[in-house]
mmCIF file of C-alpha atoms and ligand atoms in Angstrom:
data_model
loop_
_atom_site.group_PDB
_atom_site.id
_atom_site.type_symbol
_atom_site.label_atom_id
_atom_site.label_comp_id
_atom_site.label_asym_id
_atom_site.label_seq_id
_atom_site.Cartn_x
_atom_site.Cartn_y
_atom_site.Cartn_z
ATOM 1 C CA MET A 1 75.757 127.493 88.192
ATOM 2 C CA LEU A 2 75.854 123.717 88.225
ATOM 3 C CA ARG A 3 74.308 123.672 91.664
ATOM 4 C CA ARG A 4 71.410 125.699 90.464
ATOM 5 C CA LEU A 5 70.931 123.463 87.446
ATOM 6 C CA LEU A 6 70.978 120.177 89.318
ATOM 7 C CA PRO A 7 67.495 120.351 90.890
ATOM 8 C CA LEU A 8 66.143 121.270 87.492
ATOM 9 C CA LEU A 9 67.833 118.275 85.951
ATOM 10 C CA ALA A 10 66.468 115.991 88.665
ATOM 11 C CA LEU A 11 63.005 117.364 88.030
ATOM 12 C CA LEU A 12 63.316 116.723 84.329
ATOM 13 C CA LEU A 13 64.559 113.178 84.900
ATOM 14 C CA SER A 14 61.771 112.307 87.292
ATOM 15 C CA ALA A 15 59.284 113.459 84.715
ATOM 16 C CA LEU A 16 60.576 110.788 82.324
ATOM 17 C CA PRO A 17 58.851 107.410 82.400
ATOM 18 C CA ALA A 18 60.690 104.977 84.698
ATOM 19 C CA ALA A 19 61.676 102.639 81.855
ATOM 20 C CA ALA A 20 63.356 105.423 79.911
ATOM 21 C CA GLN A 21 65.477 106.304 82.928
ATOM 22 C CA GLU A 22 67.083 102.901 83.296
ATOM 23 C CA ARG A 23 67.633 102.096 79.653
ATOM 24 C CA VAL A 24 71.223 100.934 79.638
ATOM 25 C CA LEU A 25 72.845 98.399 77.357
ATOM 26 C CA ASN A 26 75.913 96.550 78.663
ATOM 27 C CA VAL A 27 78.144 95.463 75.798
ATOM 28 C CA TYR A 28 81.170 93.173 76.069
ATOM 29 C CA ASN A 29 82.944 93.100 72.711
ATOM 30 C CA TRP A 30 86.406 92.546 71.275
ATOM 31 C CA SER A 31 88.680 95.585 71.315
ATOM 32 C CA ASP A 32 88.935 97.642 68.093
ATOM 33 C CA TYR A 33 85.820 95.945 66.822
ATOM 34 C CA ILE A 34 83.180 98.625 66.240
ATOM 35 C CA ASP A 35 82.740 102.023 64.668
ATOM 36 C CA PRO A 36 82.387 104.394 67.657
ATOM 37 C CA TYR A 37 80.012 106.444 65.556
ATOM 38 C CA ALA A 38 77.612 103.470 65.409
ATOM 39 C CA VAL A 39 77.421 103.328 69.205
ATOM 40 C CA ALA A 40 76.763 107.060 69.464
ATOM 41 C CA ARG A 41 74.096 106.828 66.793
ATOM 42 C CA PHE A 42 72.357 103.932 68.560
ATOM 43 C CA THR A 43 72.119 105.999 71.733
ATOM 44 C CA ARG A 44 70.891 109.025 69.834
ATOM 45 C CA GLU A 45 68.184 107.068 68.052
ATOM 46 C CA THR A 46 66.963 104.935 70.949
ATOM 47 C CA GLY A 47 67.874 106.863 74.083
ATOM 48 C CA ILE A 48 69.593 103.708 75.347
ATOM 49 C CA ARG A 49 72.908 104.458 77.000
ATOM 50 C CA VAL A 50 75.706 102.032 76.144
ATOM 51 C CA ARG A 51 78.200 100.808 78.716
ATOM 52 C CA TYR A 52 80.964 99.280 76.647
ATOM 53 C CA ASP A 53 83.723 96.929 77.863
ATOM 54 C CA VAL A 54 86.283 95.088 75.769
ATOM 55 C CA TYR A 55 88.324 91.872 75.819
ATOM 56 C CA ASP A 56 91.011 90.725 73.444
ATOM 57 C CA SER A 57 91.117 86.952 73.723
ATOM 58 C CA LEU A 58 88.555 84.152 73.862
ATOM 59 C CA GLU A 59 90.180 82.937 77.060
ATOM 60 C CA THR A 60 89.384 86.255 78.766
ATOM 61 C CA LEU A 61 85.798 86.200 77.504
ATOM 62 C CA GLU A 62 85.282 82.601 78.624
ATOM 63 C CA GLY A 63 86.762 83.342 82.029
ATOM 64 C CA LYS A 64 84.371 86.227 82.536
ATOM 65 C CA LEU A 65 81.298 84.326 81.359
ATOM 66 C CA SER A 66 82.011 81.062 83.160
ATOM 67 C CA ALA A 67 81.710 82.828 86.484
ATOM 68 C CA GLY A 68 78.067 83.638 85.575
ATOM 69 C CA ARG A 69 76.154 86.864 86.219
ATOM 70 C CA SER A 70 78.482 88.848 84.014
ATOM 71 C CA GLY A 71 75.967 91.684 83.857
ATOM 72 C CA TYR A 72 76.357 91.929 80.093
ATOM 73 C CA ASP A 73 73.502 92.174 77.587
ATOM 74 C CA ILE A 74 75.609 91.594 74.481
ATOM 75 C CA VAL A 75 78.653 89.369 74.081
ATOM 76 C CA VAL A 76 80.513 88.495 70.888
ATOM 77 C CA PRO A 77 81.985 84.966 71.158
ATOM 78 C CA THR A 78 83.601 83.172 68.225
ATOM 79 C CA SER A 79 81.318 80.488 66.766
ATOM 80 C CA GLU A 80 83.703 77.718 67.778
ATOM 81 C CA PRO A 81 84.607 76.905 70.389
ATOM 82 C CA THR A 82 83.145 79.622 72.650
ATOM 83 C CA PHE A 83 79.696 80.297 71.201
ATOM 84 C CA ALA A 84 79.122 76.541 70.657
ATOM 85 C CA ARG A 85 79.925 75.876 74.318
ATOM 86 C CA LEU A 86 77.666 78.664 75.542
ATOM 87 C CA VAL A 87 74.773 77.364 73.412
ATOM 88 C CA ARG A 88 75.294 73.851 74.732
ATOM 89 C CA ALA A 89 75.428 75.069 78.329
ATOM 90 C CA GLY A 90 72.159 76.969 77.956
ATOM 91 C CA ALA A 91 74.043 80.177 78.786
ATOM 92 C CA LEU A 92 72.516 82.201 75.947
ATOM 93 C CA ARG A 93 69.040 83.573 75.554
ATOM 94 C CA PRO A 94 67.086 82.485 72.459
ATOM 95 C CA LEU A 95 66.611 85.507 70.219
ATOM 96 C CA ASP A 96 63.168 86.880 69.489
ATOM 97 C CA ARG A 97 63.274 87.289 65.728
ATOM 98 C CA ALA A 98 60.132 89.431 65.760
ATOM 99 C CA ALA A 99 62.176 92.080 67.575
ATOM 100 C CA ILE A 100 64.980 91.834 65.003
ATOM 101 C CA PRO A 101 63.383 92.617 61.619
ATOM 102 C CA ASN A 102 66.805 93.276 60.083
ATOM 103 C CA TRP A 103 67.583 89.583 60.556
ATOM 104 C CA ARG A 104 66.419 89.222 56.952
ATOM 105 C CA ASN A 105 69.581 91.103 55.885
ATOM 106 C CA LEU A 106 71.839 88.250 57.040
ATOM 107 C CA ASP A 107 73.548 86.134 54.399
ATOM 108 C CA PRO A 108 71.754 82.750 54.529
ATOM 109 C CA VAL A 109 74.826 80.880 53.257
ATOM 110 C CA LEU A 110 77.038 82.223 56.047
ATOM 111 C CA MET A 111 74.332 81.707 58.664
ATOM 112 C CA GLU A 112 73.952 78.112 57.513
ATOM 113 C CA ARG A 113 77.628 77.558 58.335
ATOM 114 C CA VAL A 114 77.042 78.331 61.997
ATOM 115 C CA ALA A 115 73.725 76.469 62.158
ATOM 116 C CA ALA A 116 75.603 73.221 62.742
ATOM 117 C CA ILE A 117 76.479 74.392 66.254
ATOM 118 C CA ASP A 118 73.306 76.444 66.803
ATOM 119 C CA PRO A 119 70.425 74.607 65.145
ATOM 120 C CA GLY A 120 67.983 77.028 63.573
ATOM 121 C CA ASN A 121 70.325 79.935 64.376
ATOM 122 C CA ARG A 122 68.337 80.526 67.527
ATOM 123 C CA HIS A 123 71.026 82.128 69.680
ATOM 124 C CA GLY A 124 73.224 84.271 67.510
ATOM 125 C CA ALA A 125 73.747 86.361 64.393
ATOM 126 C CA ILE A 126 77.125 86.616 62.692
ATOM 127 C CA TYR A 127 78.655 90.011 63.456
ATOM 128 C CA LEU A 128 82.035 89.971 61.686
ATOM 129 C CA TRP A 129 84.395 87.273 60.479
ATOM 130 C CA GLY A 130 87.997 86.878 59.412
ATOM 131 C CA THR A 131 91.081 84.697 59.458
ATOM 132 C CA VAL A 132 94.190 84.094 61.551
ATOM 133 C CA GLY A 133 97.499 84.930 59.922
ATOM 134 C CA LEU A 134 100.637 87.027 60.157
ATOM 135 C CA GLY A 135 101.112 90.746 60.306
ATOM 136 C CA ILE A 136 104.557 91.484 58.901
ATOM 137 C CA ARG A 137 106.808 94.431 58.223
ATOM 138 C CA THR A 138 107.226 93.418 54.631
ATOM 139 C CA ASP A 139 110.473 95.273 53.934
ATOM 140 C CA ARG A 140 112.150 94.012 57.116
ATOM 141 C CA VAL A 141 111.083 90.420 56.492
ATOM 142 C CA ARG A 142 112.466 90.601 52.944
ATOM 143 C CA ALA A 143 115.664 92.099 54.227
ATOM 144 C CA ALA A 144 116.071 89.383 56.857
ATOM 145 C CA LEU A 145 114.986 86.348 54.847
ATOM 146 C CA GLY A 146 115.971 87.339 51.325
ATOM 147 C CA PRO A 147 114.078 88.945 48.436
ATOM 148 C CA ASP A 148 112.666 85.612 47.267
ATOM 149 C CA VAL A 149 111.034 84.670 50.540
ATOM 150 C CA ALA A 150 107.452 83.423 50.060
ATOM 151 C CA LEU A 151 105.268 86.006 51.737
ATOM 152 C CA ASP A 152 102.225 83.752 51.983
ATOM 153 C CA SER A 153 103.343 81.122 54.446
ATOM 154 C CA LEU A 154 103.585 80.479 58.174
ATOM 155 C CA ASP A 155 107.141 79.344 57.408
ATOM 156 C CA ILE A 156 108.128 82.965 58.037
ATOM 157 C CA LEU A 157 107.313 82.478 61.718
ATOM 158 C CA LEU A 158 107.420 78.770 62.393
ATOM 159 C CA LYS A 159 110.649 77.713 60.689
ATOM 160 C CA PRO A 160 113.220 78.148 63.459
ATOM 161 C CA GLU A 161 115.900 79.400 61.069
ATOM 162 C CA ASN A 162 113.567 82.181 59.914
ATOM 163 C CA ALA A 163 112.474 83.060 63.433
ATOM 164 C CA ALA A 164 116.135 83.270 64.445
ATOM 165 C CA ARG A 165 116.793 85.829 61.706
ATOM 166 C CA LEU A 166 113.729 87.867 62.635
ATOM 167 C CA ALA A 167 114.143 87.751 66.405
ATOM 168 C CA ARG A 168 115.818 91.132 66.715
ATOM 169 C CA CYS A 169 113.206 92.759 64.549
ATOM 170 C CA GLY A 170 110.446 91.615 66.967
ATOM 171 C CA ILE A 171 108.274 88.493 66.893
ATOM 172 C CA MET A 172 104.940 88.388 68.713
ATOM 173 C CA VAL A 173 102.325 85.669 69.099
ATOM 174 C CA MET A 174 98.844 86.345 70.383
ATOM 175 C CA ASP A 175 98.222 84.909 73.805
ATOM 176 C CA SER A 176 95.447 82.495 72.899
ATOM 177 C CA PRO A 177 95.956 78.742 72.646
ATOM 178 C CA THR A 178 92.410 78.533 71.245
ATOM 179 C CA ASP A 179 93.214 80.743 68.281
ATOM 180 C CA VAL A 180 96.868 79.783 67.749
ATOM 181 C CA LEU A 181 97.095 75.986 68.041
ATOM 182 C CA PRO A 182 94.832 75.161 65.063
ATOM 183 C CA SER A 183 97.069 77.122 62.662
ATOM 184 C CA VAL A 184 100.215 75.492 64.070
ATOM 185 C CA LEU A 185 98.710 72.011 63.681
ATOM 186 C CA ARG A 186 97.658 72.814 60.138
ATOM 187 C CA TRP A 187 101.141 74.081 59.280
ATOM 188 C CA LEU A 188 102.493 70.775 60.568
ATOM 189 C CA GLY A 189 100.213 69.005 58.083
ATOM 190 C CA ARG A 190 97.988 67.721 60.871
ATOM 191 C CA ASP A 191 94.257 67.978 61.489
ATOM 192 C CA PRO A 192 93.903 71.549 62.834
ATOM 193 C CA ASN A 193 91.327 70.230 65.261
ATOM 194 C CA GLY A 194 93.394 67.244 66.287
ATOM 195 C CA SER A 195 93.507 66.840 70.049
ATOM 196 C CA THR A 196 95.473 63.667 70.669
ATOM 197 C CA ALA A 197 98.535 63.658 72.904
ATOM 198 C CA GLU A 198 100.595 63.213 69.733
ATOM 199 C CA ASP A 199 99.028 66.319 68.121
ATOM 200 C CA TYR A 200 99.792 68.446 71.118
ATOM 201 C CA ARG A 201 103.312 67.078 71.444
ATOM 202 C CA ALA A 202 103.978 68.071 67.840
ATOM 203 C CA ALA A 203 102.468 71.538 68.273
ATOM 204 C CA GLU A 204 104.436 72.117 71.446
ATOM 205 C CA GLN A 205 107.650 71.064 69.762
ATOM 206 C CA ALA A 206 107.021 73.506 66.912
ATOM 207 C CA LEU A 207 106.284 76.367 69.310
ATOM 208 C CA MET A 208 109.233 75.575 71.562
ATOM 209 C CA GLY A 209 111.444 75.533 68.479
ATOM 210 C CA ILE A 210 110.894 79.250 68.013
ATOM 211 C CA ARG A 211 110.294 80.238 71.626
ATOM 212 C CA ARG A 212 113.587 81.938 72.322
ATOM 213 C CA HIS A 213 113.136 84.093 69.245
ATOM 214 C CA VAL A 214 109.681 85.308 70.309
ATOM 215 C CA ARG A 215 109.751 88.681 72.027
ATOM 216 C CA THR A 216 106.221 88.713 73.463
ATOM 217 C CA ILE A 217 103.207 86.462 73.850
ATOM 218 C CA ILE A 218 100.466 88.962 74.503
ATOM 219 C CA ALA A 219 96.747 89.431 73.871
ATOM 220 C CA SER A 220 95.639 90.577 70.426
ATOM 221 C CA GLY A 221 94.829 94.182 71.349
ATOM 222 C CA SER A 222 98.445 94.900 72.279
ATOM 223 C CA ILE A 223 99.658 93.193 69.117
ATOM 224 C CA LEU A 224 97.597 95.581 67.009
ATOM 225 C CA ASP A 225 99.309 98.530 68.692
ATOM 226 C CA ALA A 226 102.768 96.971 68.360
ATOM 227 C CA LEU A 227 102.253 96.367 64.645
ATOM 228 C CA ALA A 228 101.025 99.909 64.076
ATOM 229 C CA THR A 229 104.096 101.433 65.721
ATOM 230 C CA GLY A 230 106.514 99.075 64.000
ATOM 231 C CA GLU A 231 107.567 97.455 67.262
ATOM 232 C CA ALA A 232 106.404 94.062 65.966
ATOM 233 C CA CYS A 233 108.014 92.751 62.814
ATOM 234 C CA VAL A 234 106.128 89.456 62.591
ATOM 235 C CA ALA A 235 102.984 88.766 64.615
ATOM 236 C CA LEU A 236 100.498 85.927 64.597
ATOM 237 C CA THR A 237 97.057 87.474 65.069
ATOM 238 C CA TYR A 238 93.637 88.250 63.516
ATOM 239 C CA SER A 239 93.361 89.514 59.926
ATOM 240 C CA GLY A 240 91.474 92.771 60.441
ATOM 241 C CA ASP A 241 93.711 93.753 63.338
ATOM 242 C CA VAL A 242 96.676 93.596 60.974
ATOM 243 C CA ILE A 243 94.831 95.621 58.353
ATOM 244 C CA GLN A 244 93.858 98.228 60.961
ATOM 245 C CA ALA A 245 97.497 98.399 62.055
ATOM 246 C CA GLN A 246 98.516 98.822 58.426
ATOM 247 C CA ALA A 247 96.138 101.770 58.048
ATOM 248 C CA ARG A 248 97.336 103.380 61.290
ATOM 249 C CA ALA A 249 100.977 102.946 60.301
ATOM 250 C CA ARG A 250 100.289 104.593 56.941
ATOM 251 C CA GLU A 251 98.566 107.521 58.612
ATOM 252 C CA ALA A 252 101.536 107.998 60.929
ATOM 253 C CA SER A 253 103.846 107.918 57.863
ATOM 254 C CA ARG A 254 106.931 106.911 59.776
ATOM 255 C CA GLY A 255 108.006 104.374 57.197
ATOM 256 C CA VAL A 256 106.279 101.379 58.769
ATOM 257 C CA GLU A 257 104.796 99.227 56.001
ATOM 258 C CA ILE A 258 102.626 96.374 57.247
ATOM 259 C CA GLY A 259 101.372 93.441 55.188
ATOM 260 C CA TYR A 260 98.951 90.615 55.993
ATOM 261 C CA VAL A 261 99.878 87.001 55.332
ATOM 262 C CA MET A 262 96.953 84.634 54.903
ATOM 263 C CA PRO A 263 98.793 81.319 55.222
ATOM 264 C CA ARG A 264 98.694 79.227 52.073
ATOM 265 C CA GLU A 265 98.940 76.112 54.263
ATOM 266 C CA GLY A 266 95.350 76.920 55.181
ATOM 267 C CA ALA A 267 94.184 79.811 57.344
ATOM 268 C CA GLN A 268 91.819 79.474 60.244
ATOM 269 C CA LEU A 269 88.497 81.076 59.351
ATOM 270 C CA TRP A 270 86.282 82.248 62.206
ATOM 271 C CA PHE A 271 82.888 83.858 62.744
ATOM 272 C CA ASP A 272 82.085 86.084 65.717
ATOM 273 C CA MET A 273 78.505 85.934 66.953
ATOM 274 C CA LEU A 274 76.238 88.593 68.459
ATOM 275 C CA ALA A 275 74.596 86.867 71.412
ATOM 276 C CA ILE A 276 72.650 87.652 74.579
ATOM 277 C CA PRO A 277 73.580 85.950 77.880
ATOM 278 C CA ALA A 278 70.667 84.043 79.438
ATOM 279 C CA ASP A 279 70.821 86.292 82.502
ATOM 280 C CA ALA A 280 71.208 89.589 80.606
ATOM 281 C CA PRO A 281 69.693 92.444 82.636
ATOM 282 C CA ASN A 282 68.292 94.202 79.575
ATOM 283 C CA PRO A 283 67.538 91.741 76.770
ATOM 284 C CA GLU A 284 65.128 94.114 74.979
ATOM 285 C CA ALA A 285 67.865 96.682 74.562
ATOM 286 C CA ALA A 286 70.182 93.906 73.369
ATOM 287 C CA GLN A 287 67.741 92.863 70.666
ATOM 288 C CA ALA A 288 67.307 96.490 69.594
ATOM 289 C CA PHE A 289 71.096 96.746 69.350
ATOM 290 C CA ILE A 290 71.400 93.589 67.242
ATOM 291 C CA ASP A 291 68.668 94.881 64.954
ATOM 292 C CA PHE A 292 70.477 98.214 64.656
ATOM 293 C CA LEU A 293 73.809 96.549 63.832
ATOM 294 C CA LEU A 294 72.207 94.488 61.072
ATOM 295 C CA ARG A 295 71.214 97.592 59.116
ATOM 296 C CA PRO A 296 73.235 97.714 55.884
ATOM 297 C CA ASP A 297 74.405 101.296 56.405
ATOM 298 C CA VAL A 298 75.436 100.705 60.017
ATOM 299 C CA MET A 299 77.246 97.478 59.116
ATOM 300 C CA ALA A 300 79.016 99.180 56.220
ATOM 301 C CA GLY A 301 80.334 101.830 58.608
ATOM 302 C CA ILE A 302 81.616 99.125 60.953
ATOM 303 C CA THR A 303 83.383 97.132 58.232
ATOM 304 C CA SER A 304 84.910 100.319 56.812
ATOM 305 C CA HIS A 305 86.213 101.217 60.251
ATOM 306 C CA VAL A 306 87.490 97.881 61.602
ATOM 307 C CA ARG A 307 88.333 96.168 58.318
ATOM 308 C CA TYR A 308 86.576 92.909 58.975
ATOM 309 C CA PRO A 309 83.875 91.605 56.612
ATOM 310 C CA ASN A 310 80.324 91.177 57.913
ATOM 311 C CA ALA A 311 77.373 88.935 57.077
ATOM 312 C CA VAL A 312 75.074 91.605 55.609
ATOM 313 C CA PRO A 313 75.568 91.481 51.818
ATOM 314 C CA ALA A 314 73.552 94.665 51.231
ATOM 315 C CA SER A 315 76.190 96.586 53.205
ATOM 316 C CA ARG A 316 78.930 95.749 50.721
ATOM 317 C CA PRO A 317 78.342 98.528 48.149
ATOM 318 C CA LEU A 318 78.346 101.045 51.013
ATOM 319 C CA VAL A 319 81.731 99.973 52.396
ATOM 320 C CA ALA A 320 84.620 102.397 51.805
ATOM 321 C CA GLU A 321 86.230 101.608 48.456
ATOM 322 C CA ALA A 322 89.736 100.972 49.845
ATOM 323 C CA VAL A 323 88.324 98.386 52.241
ATOM 324 C CA ARG A 324 85.883 96.865 49.776
ATOM 325 C CA SER A 325 88.609 96.176 47.239
ATOM 326 C CA ASP A 326 91.140 94.769 49.735
ATOM 327 C CA PRO A 327 91.495 90.998 49.185
ATOM 328 C CA ASN A 328 92.813 90.630 52.727
ATOM 329 C CA VAL A 329 89.499 91.957 54.045
ATOM 330 C CA PHE A 330 87.348 90.110 51.515
ATOM 331 C CA PRO A 331 89.296 86.987 50.526
ATOM 332 C CA SER A 332 88.650 85.485 47.087
ATOM 333 C CA ALA A 333 86.638 82.284 46.749
ATOM 334 C CA GLU A 334 89.901 80.525 45.944
ATOM 335 C CA ALA A 335 91.577 81.804 49.118
ATOM 336 C CA LEU A 336 88.515 80.885 51.161
ATOM 337 C CA SER A 337 88.536 77.361 49.787
ATOM 338 C CA ARG A 338 91.884 76.852 51.546
ATOM 339 C CA THR A 339 90.606 77.901 54.974
ATOM 340 C CA PHE A 340 89.426 75.697 57.810
ATOM 341 C CA VAL A 341 87.134 76.355 60.753
ATOM 342 C CA ALA A 342 88.216 75.376 64.263
ATOM 343 C CA GLY A 343 86.135 72.892 66.186
ATOM 344 C CA THR A 344 85.384 72.605 69.874
ATOM 345 C CA PRO A 345 87.992 70.496 71.653
ATOM 346 C CA PRO A 346 86.821 68.099 74.353
ATOM 347 C CA ARG A 347 87.229 69.376 77.923
ATOM 348 C CA ASP A 348 90.149 67.099 78.829
ATOM 349 C CA ALA A 349 91.994 68.203 75.677
ATOM 350 C CA GLU A 350 91.407 71.761 76.830
ATOM 351 C CA ARG A 351 93.406 71.084 79.969
ATOM 352 C CA ALA A 352 96.269 69.637 77.942
ATOM 353 C CA ARG A 353 96.222 72.757 75.754
ATOM 354 C CA THR A 354 96.315 75.055 78.751
ATOM 355 C CA ARG A 355 99.326 73.232 80.187
ATOM 356 C CA LEU A 356 101.094 73.241 76.833
ATOM 357 C CA TRP A 357 100.461 76.944 76.558
ATOM 358 C CA SER A 358 101.848 77.736 80.012
ATOM 359 C CA ARG A 359 105.030 75.881 79.110
ATOM 360 C CA PHE A 360 105.263 77.817 75.847
ATOM 361 C CA LYS A 361 104.812 81.104 77.660
ATOM 362 C CA ALA A 362 107.320 80.196 80.347
ATOM 363 C CA GLY A 363 109.723 78.897 77.719
ATOM 364 C CA ARG A 364 110.281 75.545 79.415
HETATM 365 C C1 LIG B 401 89.234 92.364 67.095
HETATM 366 C C2 LIG B 401 89.604 90.946 67.029
HETATM 367 C C3 LIG B 401 88.455 90.125 66.773
HETATM 368 C C4 LIG B 401 88.548 88.868 66.180
HETATM 369 N N1 LIG B 401 90.252 93.178 67.562
HETATM 370 C C5 LIG B 401 88.633 87.596 66.845
HETATM 371 N N2 LIG B 401 87.677 86.687 66.522
#
């Protein structure tokens, strides 16, 4: 049957215009970071097939892109440090706004925040944003640390006496010096973007102080899974990942109750950018995809699914009620006023961070 159909299929394909045949979009995005329905709909509407790969740390993304010729048409780096570095290196293609009419849906106030590192917003549109904090099994943490424990502080993780009490329950830290060190420095009362030898010594001391109580240092995608199953009791990771894990745990109804802690010491706030590598094989398809994602209804579906806020205000009324009313997804103005945005450390500081991180991972 199939054999008889194949020549027919080939005939049909060859009748299509050449351009239509090779319309493929190569996407490299964070894991658990899109509504699969949106991707299917894009293909249905445009005929462009999507090849979709994922990463779950900025270090992995940077490693892939620094080698050049990644073959990707869309990448989603965090505004700082990764996107800022790519802009500076000329590694991104300036966007053609005429091909992205839905650009007008972007929140000008949010876009202004990333204009400092991308003057005129020429190379990227905000996709989603969020904070760094703790996913916790609320009941277990209360049981281990006492009913009066403050559930809004990094003390839960970073005070060695707390970590010691939670060790058996399962502590995890995402494997990303870029997205962990700023919060640790802030908890220590230091400049979260500090990069002196003294800053790093202090951060290393804090991390080493809890090291033997940490079960795993692993990329964010695995932490999401571990939170959802209840295997992780306290995990330092991205906000929406915790909220997705919370939803999955509820669906599984096995008694795993997950909460998100946005640290009162000041949470790291980040913005992830839709961008096109300078050497993207199919930049037209990439622009069509960005335009598609910036539609309010498409964006609303994405936020409802992945539980991260976006930068398209008109999408907000269309977001699922449970997500729209969750203050961990959409932090209050007061909570936001206590956040900070990470900067881009100088290259030599980057090496010091990498070495610090290897020692933390090795535990010596
Ligand atoms: C998605 C994590 C994305 C956020 N799983 C990091 N900026």
